[in-house]
Amino acid sequence: MIIGAIACLVYAIFVYYIAIAKPPKMIRLVQKKLGGKASEKAAVIVCYVFGTLALAGAVVLFVFA
């Protein structure tokens, strides 16, 4: 469980980095995954949502481990 928690934590950090720093190549990749017609703002919001979910998962796994 600890390995899963660490993986979730690393994923959350990576996704928050994409949302905060907004590297153009990564934002375009997220936009493509959203259907290609999503705006940059929508891609950033999706990154925040998935980062928060991963962080919550990491906390839950750390607590139950």
Short mmCIF file of C-alpha atoms in Angstrom, two decimals:
data_model
loop_
_atom_site.label_atom_id
_atom_site.label_comp_id
_atom_site.label_asym_id
_atom_site.label_seq_id
_atom_site.Cartn_x
_atom_site.Cartn_y
_atom_site.Cartn_z
CA MET A 1 0.00 0.00 0.00
CA ILE A 2 2.90 2.32 0.70
CA ILE A 3 4.16 1.92 -2.87
CA GLY A 4 0.72 2.82 -4.21
CA ALA A 5 0.57 5.85 -1.95
CA ILE A 6 3.97 7.04 -3.13
CA ALA A 7 2.94 6.48 -6.76
CA CYS A 8 -0.24 8.52 -6.22
CA LEU A 9 1.79 11.27 -4.56
CA VAL A 10 4.29 11.42 -7.44
CA TYR A 11 1.44 11.48 -9.97
CA ALA A 12 -0.28 14.31 -8.07
CA ILE A 13 2.92 16.35 -8.00
CA PHE A 14 3.44 15.80 -11.73
CA VAL A 15 -0.13 16.81 -12.61
CA TYR A 16 0.00 19.88 -10.36
CA TYR A 17 3.25 20.87 -12.11
CA ILE A 18 1.44 20.69 -15.46
CA ALA A 19 -1.43 22.80 -14.10
CA ILE A 20 0.82 25.44 -12.54
CA ALA A 21 3.73 25.73 -15.01
CA LYS A 22 1.59 25.11 -18.12
CA PRO A 23 4.28 23.67 -20.41
CA PRO A 24 2.82 24.02 -23.93
CA LYS A 25 3.49 20.45 -25.06
CA MET A 26 1.89 18.93 -21.98
CA ILE A 27 -1.15 21.23 -22.12
CA ARG A 28 -1.64 20.29 -25.79
CA LEU A 29 -1.46 16.61 -24.81
CA VAL A 30 -4.18 17.12 -22.18
CA GLN A 31 -6.28 19.04 -24.69
CA LYS A 32 -5.99 16.16 -27.17
CA LYS A 33 -7.10 13.70 -24.48
CA LEU A 34 -10.15 15.91 -23.84
CA GLY A 35 -11.24 15.72 -27.45
CA GLY A 36 -9.01 18.26 -29.15
CA LYS A 37 -11.39 21.20 -28.87
CA ALA A 38 -10.87 21.98 -25.21
CA SER A 39 -9.42 25.32 -24.19
CA GLU A 40 -6.25 25.78 -22.16
CA LYS A 41 -8.34 26.77 -19.16
CA ALA A 42 -10.32 23.52 -19.35
CA ALA A 43 -7.10 21.51 -19.54
CA VAL A 44 -5.73 23.26 -16.45
CA ILE A 45 -8.96 22.61 -14.52
CA VAL A 46 -8.86 18.93 -15.47
CA CYS A 47 -5.25 18.75 -14.26
CA TYR A 48 -6.23 20.29 -10.92
CA VAL A 49 -9.14 17.85 -10.52
CA PHE A 50 -7.07 14.76 -11.27
CA GLY A 51 -4.19 16.02 -9.13
CA THR A 52 -6.55 16.50 -6.21
CA LEU A 53 -8.04 13.02 -6.67
CA ALA A 54 -4.58 11.46 -6.76
CA LEU A 55 -3.54 13.40 -3.66
CA ALA A 56 -6.65 12.25 -1.81
CA GLY A 57 -5.92 8.68 -2.86
CA ALA A 58 -2.36 9.00 -1.56
CA VAL A 59 -3.59 10.30 1.79
CA VAL A 60 -6.10 7.46 2.12
CA LEU A 61 -3.45 4.87 1.27
CA PHE A 62 -0.98 6.38 3.73
CA VAL A 63 -3.61 6.35 6.49
CA PHE A 64 -4.64 2.74 5.91
CA ALA A 65 -1.08 1.46 5.48
#
